[in-house]
PDB file of C-alpha atoms in Angstrom:
ATOM      1  CA  MET A   1      -0.204   0.343  -0.042  1.00  0.00           C
ATOM      2  CA  VAL A   2       3.182   2.149   0.701  1.00  0.00           C
ATOM      3  CA  GLU A   3       4.690   1.904  -2.479  1.00  0.00           C
ATOM      4  CA  ALA A   4       1.392   2.363  -4.467  1.00  0.00           C
ATOM      5  CA  LEU A   5       1.113   6.004  -2.343  1.00  0.00           C
ATOM      6  CA  TRP A   6       4.652   7.097  -3.444  1.00  0.00           C
ATOM      7  CA  SER A   7       4.198   5.762  -6.610  1.00  0.00           C
ATOM      8  CA  ALA A   8       1.243   7.767  -7.690  1.00  0.00           C
ATOM      9  CA  VAL A   9       3.310  10.769  -6.638  1.00  0.00           C
ATOM     10  CA  ALA A  10       6.147   9.281  -8.501  1.00  0.00           C
ATOM     11  CA  PHE A  11       3.770  10.421 -11.334  1.00  0.00           C
ATOM     12  CA  LEU A  12       2.093  13.058 -10.033  1.00  0.00           C
ATOM     13  CA  SER A  13       5.834  15.273  -9.532  1.00  0.00           C
ATOM     14  CA  GLY A  14       6.834  13.374 -13.576  1.00  0.00           C
ATOM     15  CA  SER A  15       3.730  14.108 -14.985  1.00  0.00           C
ATOM     16  CA  LEU A  16       3.591  17.704 -14.454  1.00  0.00           C
ATOM     17  CA  PRO A  17       4.930  19.762 -17.579  1.00  0.00           C
ATOM     18  CA  LEU A  18       6.759  22.136 -16.732  1.00  0.00           C
ATOM     19  CA  ALA A  19       9.627  22.482 -18.988  1.00  0.00           C
ATOM     20  CA  TRP A  20       5.834  23.122 -21.521  1.00  0.00           C
ATOM     21  CA  TRP A  21       4.804  25.070 -18.611  1.00  0.00           C
ATOM     22  CA  ILE A  22       8.400  27.517 -18.983  1.00  0.00           C
ATOM     23  CA  GLY A  23       7.851  27.933 -21.757  1.00  0.00           C
ATOM     24  CA  ARG A  24       4.340  28.977 -22.197  1.00  0.00           C
ATOM     25  CA  TRP A  25       4.112  31.545 -18.221  1.00  0.00           C
ATOM     26  CA  GLY A  26       7.920  32.292 -18.969  1.00  0.00           C
ATOM     27  CA  MET A  27       8.903  32.577 -22.343  1.00  0.00           C
ATOM     28  CA  LYS A  28       4.657  33.190 -23.681  1.00  0.00           C
ATOM     29  CA  VAL A  29       5.355  30.222 -26.664  1.00  0.00           C
ATOM     30  CA  ASP A  30       3.582  26.295 -27.032  1.00  0.00           C
ATOM     31  CA  ILE A  31       7.710  24.628 -26.873  1.00  0.00           C
ATOM     32  CA  ARG A  32       6.346  21.548 -28.747  1.00  0.00           C
ATOM     33  CA  ARG A  33       5.714  24.370 -31.989  1.00  0.00           C
ATOM     34  CA  TYR A  34      10.263  24.290 -31.964  1.00  0.00           C
ATOM     35  CA  GLY A  35      12.303  21.603 -32.603  1.00  0.00           C
ATOM     36  CA  ASP A  36      10.535  17.791 -32.824  1.00  0.00           C
ATOM     37  CA  GLY A  37       6.540  19.148 -31.222  1.00  0.00           C
ATOM     38  CA  ASN A  38       8.079  16.978 -27.911  1.00  0.00           C
ATOM     39  CA  PRO A  39       6.946  19.442 -24.528  1.00  0.00           C
ATOM     40  CA  GLY A  40      10.924  18.727 -22.913  1.00  0.00           C
ATOM     41  CA  ALA A  41      13.490  20.727 -22.575  1.00  0.00           C
ATOM     42  CA  MET A  42      15.574  20.367 -25.489  1.00  0.00           C
ATOM     43  CA  ASN A  43      12.270  22.862 -26.959  1.00  0.00           C
ATOM     44  CA  VAL A  44      12.535  25.003 -24.417  1.00  0.00           C
ATOM     45  CA  ARG A  45      16.343  25.569 -25.423  1.00  0.00           C
ATOM     46  CA  ARG A  46      15.287  25.983 -28.751  1.00  0.00           C
ATOM     47  CA  ALA A  47      12.883  28.309 -28.612  1.00  0.00           C
ATOM     48  CA  GLY A  48      14.246  30.189 -25.673  1.00  0.00           C
ATOM     49  CA  GLY A  49      17.831  29.591 -25.148  1.00  0.00           C
ATOM     50  CA  ARG A  50      20.223  28.123 -22.768  1.00  0.00           C
ATOM     51  CA  GLY A  51      19.085  30.553 -19.416  1.00  0.00           C
ATOM     52  CA  TRP A  52      15.894  28.780 -20.215  1.00  0.00           C
ATOM     53  CA  PHE A  53      17.031  25.616 -21.200  1.00  0.00           C
ATOM     54  CA  VAL A  54      19.150  24.915 -18.346  1.00  0.00           C
ATOM     55  CA  LEU A  55      16.032  25.662 -15.860  1.00  0.00           C
ATOM     56  CA  ALA A  56      13.721  23.506 -17.757  1.00  0.00           C
ATOM     57  CA  LEU A  57      16.265  20.559 -17.582  1.00  0.00           C
ATOM     58  CA  LEU A  58      16.403  21.171 -14.365  1.00  0.00           C
ATOM     59  CA  LEU A  59      13.164  20.634 -13.181  1.00  0.00           C
ATOM     60  CA  GLU A  60      12.333  17.798 -15.092  1.00  0.00           C
ATOM     61  CA  PHE A  61      15.772  16.349 -13.675  1.00  0.00           C
ATOM     62  CA  PHE A  62      14.248  17.485 -10.006  1.00  0.00           C
ATOM     63  CA  LYS A  63      10.981  16.438 -10.583  1.00  0.00           C
ATOM     64  CA  GLY A  64      12.650  12.282 -11.376  1.00  0.00           C
ATOM     65  CA  ALA A  65      15.072  12.466  -8.892  1.00  0.00           C
ATOM     66  CA  ILE A  66      12.427  13.882  -5.620  1.00  0.00           C
ATOM     67  CA  PRO A  67       9.864  11.798  -5.541  1.00  0.00           C
ATOM     68  CA  ILE A  68      12.603   8.305  -5.196  1.00  0.00           C
ATOM     69  CA  TRP A  69      14.557  10.792  -2.302  1.00  0.00           C
ATOM     70  CA  LEU A  70      11.674  11.295   0.233  1.00  0.00           C
ATOM     71  CA  ALA A  71      11.127   7.836  -0.602  1.00  0.00           C
ATOM     72  CA  ARG A  72      13.971   6.316   0.137  1.00  0.00           C
ATOM     73  CA  HIS A  73      14.724   8.598   3.039  1.00  0.00           C
ATOM     74  CA  ILE A  74      11.407   9.532   4.558  1.00  0.00           C
ATOM     75  CA  GLY A  75       9.429   6.050   3.414  1.00  0.00           C
ATOM     76  CA  GLY A  76      12.033   4.119   4.544  1.00  0.00           C
ATOM     77  CA  LEU A  77      11.131   2.275   1.342  1.00  0.00           C
ATOM     78  CA  SER A  78      14.144   0.956  -0.436  1.00  0.00           C
ATOM     79  CA  ASP A  79      15.827  -1.874  -3.090  1.00  0.00           C
ATOM     80  CA  TRP A  80      12.580  -3.306  -4.710  1.00  0.00           C
ATOM     81  CA  GLN A  81      10.455  -1.840  -3.170  1.00  0.00           C
ATOM     82  CA  LEU A  82      11.777   1.514  -5.943  1.00  0.00           C
ATOM     83  CA  ILE A  83      10.535  -0.406  -8.563  1.00  0.00           C
ATOM     84  CA  PRO A  84       7.324   1.155  -9.965  1.00  0.00           C
ATOM     85  CA  LEU A  85       8.034   4.593  -8.750  1.00  0.00           C
ATOM     86  CA  ALA A  86      11.982   4.414 -10.234  1.00  0.00           C
ATOM     87  CA  ILE A  87       9.464   4.450 -13.443  1.00  0.00           C
ATOM     88  CA  ALA A  88       5.926   5.766 -12.020  1.00  0.00           C
ATOM     89  CA  ALA A  89       7.936   9.477 -12.687  1.00  0.00           C
ATOM     90  CA  PRO A  90       9.324   8.610 -16.251  1.00  0.00           C
ATOM     91  CA  VAL A  91       5.953   7.170 -17.413  1.00  0.00           C
ATOM     92  CA  GLY A  92       4.067  10.396 -15.868  1.00  0.00           C
ATOM     93  CA  HIS A  93       6.262  12.757 -18.222  1.00  0.00           C
ATOM     94  CA  ALA A  94       5.729  10.003 -21.562  1.00  0.00           C
ATOM     95  CA  PHE A  95       2.519  10.206 -20.911  1.00  0.00           C
ATOM     96  CA  SER A  96       0.914  13.409 -19.195  1.00  0.00           C
ATOM     97  CA  PRO A  97      -2.867  13.526 -18.070  1.00  0.00           C
ATOM     98  CA  TRP A  98      -2.589  17.541 -18.026  1.00  0.00           C
ATOM     99  CA  LEU A  99      -1.165  17.172 -21.874  1.00  0.00           C
ATOM    100  CA  GLY A 100      -3.371  15.223 -22.904  1.00  0.00           C
ATOM    101  CA  PHE A 101      -1.008  12.024 -22.018  1.00  0.00           C
ATOM    102  CA  ARG A 102       1.121  13.023 -24.731  1.00  0.00           C
ATOM    103  CA  GLY A 103       3.833  14.060 -23.100  1.00  0.00           C
ATOM    104  CA  GLY A 104       7.744  14.455 -23.756  1.00  0.00           C
ATOM    105  CA  LYS A 105      10.455  11.439 -24.304  1.00  0.00           C
ATOM    106  CA  ALA A 106      11.729  11.439 -20.550  1.00  0.00           C
ATOM    107  CA  LEU A 107      15.282  11.432 -20.893  1.00  0.00           C
ATOM    108  CA  ALA A 108      15.916  14.472 -18.004  1.00  0.00           C
ATOM    109  CA  VAL A 109      13.403  12.685 -15.987  1.00  0.00           C
ATOM    110  CA  THR A 110      15.448   9.069 -16.115  1.00  0.00           C
ATOM    111  CA  PHE A 111      17.956  10.535 -15.123  1.00  0.00           C
ATOM    112  CA  GLY A 112      16.900  11.956 -12.169  1.00  0.00           C
ATOM    113  CA  VAL A 113      15.599   9.053 -11.594  1.00  0.00           C
ATOM    114  CA  TRP A 114      19.077   6.783 -11.425  1.00  0.00           C
ATOM    115  CA  SER A 115      20.541  10.173  -9.321  1.00  0.00           C
ATOM    116  CA  GLY A 116      17.790   9.386  -6.750  1.00  0.00           C
ATOM    117  CA  LEU A 117      18.623   5.394  -6.181  1.00  0.00           C
ATOM    118  CA  THR A 118      22.474   5.511  -6.861  1.00  0.00           C
ATOM    119  CA  LEU A 119      23.174   9.827  -6.765  1.00  0.00           C
ATOM    120  CA  TRP A 120      26.519  10.332  -9.002  1.00  0.00           C
ATOM    121  CA  GLN A 121      27.128   6.382 -10.015  1.00  0.00           C
ATOM    122  CA  ILE A 122      24.410   5.900 -12.888  1.00  0.00           C
ATOM    123  CA  PRO A 123      23.376   8.786 -13.891  1.00  0.00           C
ATOM    124  CA  MET A 124      27.506   9.122 -14.276  1.00  0.00           C
ATOM    125  CA  LEU A 125      27.868   5.654 -16.304  1.00  0.00           C
ATOM    126  CA  LEU A 126      24.177   6.871 -18.393  1.00  0.00           C
ATOM    127  CA  GLY A 127      25.820   9.618 -19.924  1.00  0.00           C
ATOM    128  CA  GLY A 128      28.628   8.787 -20.552  1.00  0.00           C
ATOM    129  CA  LEU A 129      27.072   5.528 -23.040  1.00  0.00           C
ATOM    130  CA  PHE A 130      24.844   8.630 -24.102  1.00  0.00           C
ATOM    131  CA  ALA A 131      27.544  10.963 -25.307  1.00  0.00           C
ATOM    132  CA  LEU A 132      28.960   7.981 -26.872  1.00  0.00           C
ATOM    133  CA  PHE A 133      26.768   5.767 -29.020  1.00  0.00           C
ATOM    134  CA  LEU A 134      26.313   9.557 -29.872  1.00  0.00           C
ATOM    135  CA  ARG A 135      29.023  10.228 -31.097  1.00  0.00           C
ATOM    136  CA  LEU A 136      29.234   6.838 -33.054  1.00  0.00           C
ATOM    137  CA  ALA A 137      26.305   5.916 -33.394  1.00  0.00           C
ATOM    138  CA  PRO A 138      24.350   9.552 -34.426  1.00  0.00           C
ATOM    139  CA  PRO A 139      21.002  10.475 -34.430  1.00  0.00           C
ATOM    140  CA  GLU A 140      20.428  11.138 -30.763  1.00  0.00           C
ATOM    141  CA  ALA A 141      17.419   8.471 -30.613  1.00  0.00           C
ATOM    142  CA  ARG A 142      19.480   5.612 -32.039  1.00  0.00           C
ATOM    143  CA  ALA A 143      22.041   6.485 -29.178  1.00  0.00           C
ATOM    144  CA  VAL A 144      19.268   6.579 -26.266  1.00  0.00           C
ATOM    145  CA  ARG A 145      18.521   3.127 -27.433  1.00  0.00           C
ATOM    146  CA  LEU A 146      22.470   1.846 -27.384  1.00  0.00           C
ATOM    147  CA  GLY A 147      22.951   3.725 -24.537  1.00  0.00           C
ATOM    148  CA  MET A 148      20.291   2.329 -22.132  1.00  0.00           C
ATOM    149  CA  LEU A 149      21.368  -1.443 -24.384  1.00  0.00           C
ATOM    150  CA  SER A 150      25.024  -0.922 -22.791  1.00  0.00           C
ATOM    151  CA  LEU A 151      23.513   0.226 -19.675  1.00  0.00           C
ATOM    152  CA  ASP A 152      21.299  -3.080 -18.847  1.00  0.00           C
ATOM    153  CA  GLY A 153      24.010  -5.362 -20.182  1.00  0.00           C
ATOM    154  CA  LEU A 154      26.554  -3.652 -17.276  1.00  0.00           C
ATOM    155  CA  LEU A 155      23.244  -4.250 -14.976  1.00  0.00           C
ATOM    156  CA  ALA A 156      23.089  -7.321 -15.474  1.00  0.00           C
ATOM    157  CA  PHE A 157      26.665  -8.596 -15.316  1.00  0.00           C
ATOM    158  CA  GLY A 158      26.825  -6.944 -12.399  1.00  0.00           C
ATOM    159  CA  VAL A 159      23.712  -8.843 -11.095  1.00  0.00           C
ATOM    160  CA  ALA A 160      25.573 -11.592 -11.738  1.00  0.00           C
ATOM    161  CA  ALA A 161      29.042 -10.104 -10.089  1.00  0.00           C
ATOM    162  CA  GLY A 162      27.256  -9.213  -7.106  1.00  0.00           C
ATOM    163  CA  TRP A 163      28.350  -5.669  -7.008  1.00  0.00           C
ATOM    164  CA  ALA A 164      24.525  -3.940  -8.434  1.00  0.00           C
ATOM    165  CA  PRO A 165      21.565  -4.876  -7.128  1.00  0.00           C
ATOM    166  CA  ALA A 166      19.249  -7.148  -9.265  1.00  0.00           C
ATOM    167  CA  ALA A 167      15.913  -3.619  -8.074  1.00  0.00           C
ATOM    168  CA  TRP A 168      18.482  -1.859 -10.176  1.00  0.00           C
ATOM    169  CA  LEU A 169      18.404  -4.022 -13.121  1.00  0.00           C
ATOM    170  CA  VAL A 170      14.698  -4.409 -13.215  1.00  0.00           C
ATOM    171  CA  VAL A 171      14.548  -0.910 -12.647  1.00  0.00           C
ATOM    172  CA  ALA A 172      16.570  -0.191 -16.505  1.00  0.00           C
ATOM    173  CA  LEU A 173      14.808  -2.431 -18.257  1.00  0.00           C
ATOM    174  CA  GLY A 174      11.810  -0.512 -16.950  1.00  0.00           C
ATOM    175  CA  HIS A 175      13.344   2.630 -18.636  1.00  0.00           C
ATOM    176  CA  THR A 176      14.605   0.861 -21.976  1.00  0.00           C
ATOM    177  CA  VAL A 177      11.278  -0.347 -23.197  1.00  0.00           C
ATOM    178  CA  LEU A 178       9.817   3.055 -21.894  1.00  0.00           C
ATOM    179  CA  LEU A 179      13.191   4.838 -23.275  1.00  0.00           C
ATOM    180  CA  PHE A 180      12.586   2.897 -27.044  1.00  0.00           C
ATOM    181  CA  TRP A 181       9.005   3.731 -26.964  1.00  0.00           C
ATOM    182  CA  THR A 182       9.529   7.075 -26.598  1.00  0.00           C
ATOM    183  CA  HIS A 183      12.773   7.744 -28.456  1.00  0.00           C
ATOM    184  CA  ARG A 184      10.829   5.573 -31.318  1.00  0.00           C
ATOM    185  CA  ARG A 185      11.197   8.244 -34.265  1.00  0.00           C
ATOM    186  CA  GLY A 186      14.844   8.594 -34.996  1.00  0.00           C
TER     187      GLY A 186
END
């Protein structure tokens, strides 16, 4: 029951279209008219520049990190209990009820979730994988898919070797499915 409540909090947090609201209320534009048409931080950058982008990126990141951190440190949840929350926040972003269940690609939220789970370890690894594959195998969508598959493989190895919790692999697999969906074009 407690996990369901925290999962609802994570979904609602993830579903808040903060980048879109920044565009609408701060920049007075609909950011979905730029770039790939998504309501995410990259289109804030395209529509309004670096300053607005940094704000949007941080807010999108924290809406994934904060529910996980709160559930861990205030709610006392750990390992397997965190899986539904860790998946709910990016799903909320990708299928935001605020935007008719048509949200963004959930990349910044996913990084936030991993920061809530592991602090810097997985976000740094994932960022490195994305950067590597963006260089070796553009475009962005392919780099994201290859990065997620690589993370899955590394975590599977880590679980077998005993240095990664199995719950992390389950979260990564859930994120892989979601990010494959949100990055299906390109």
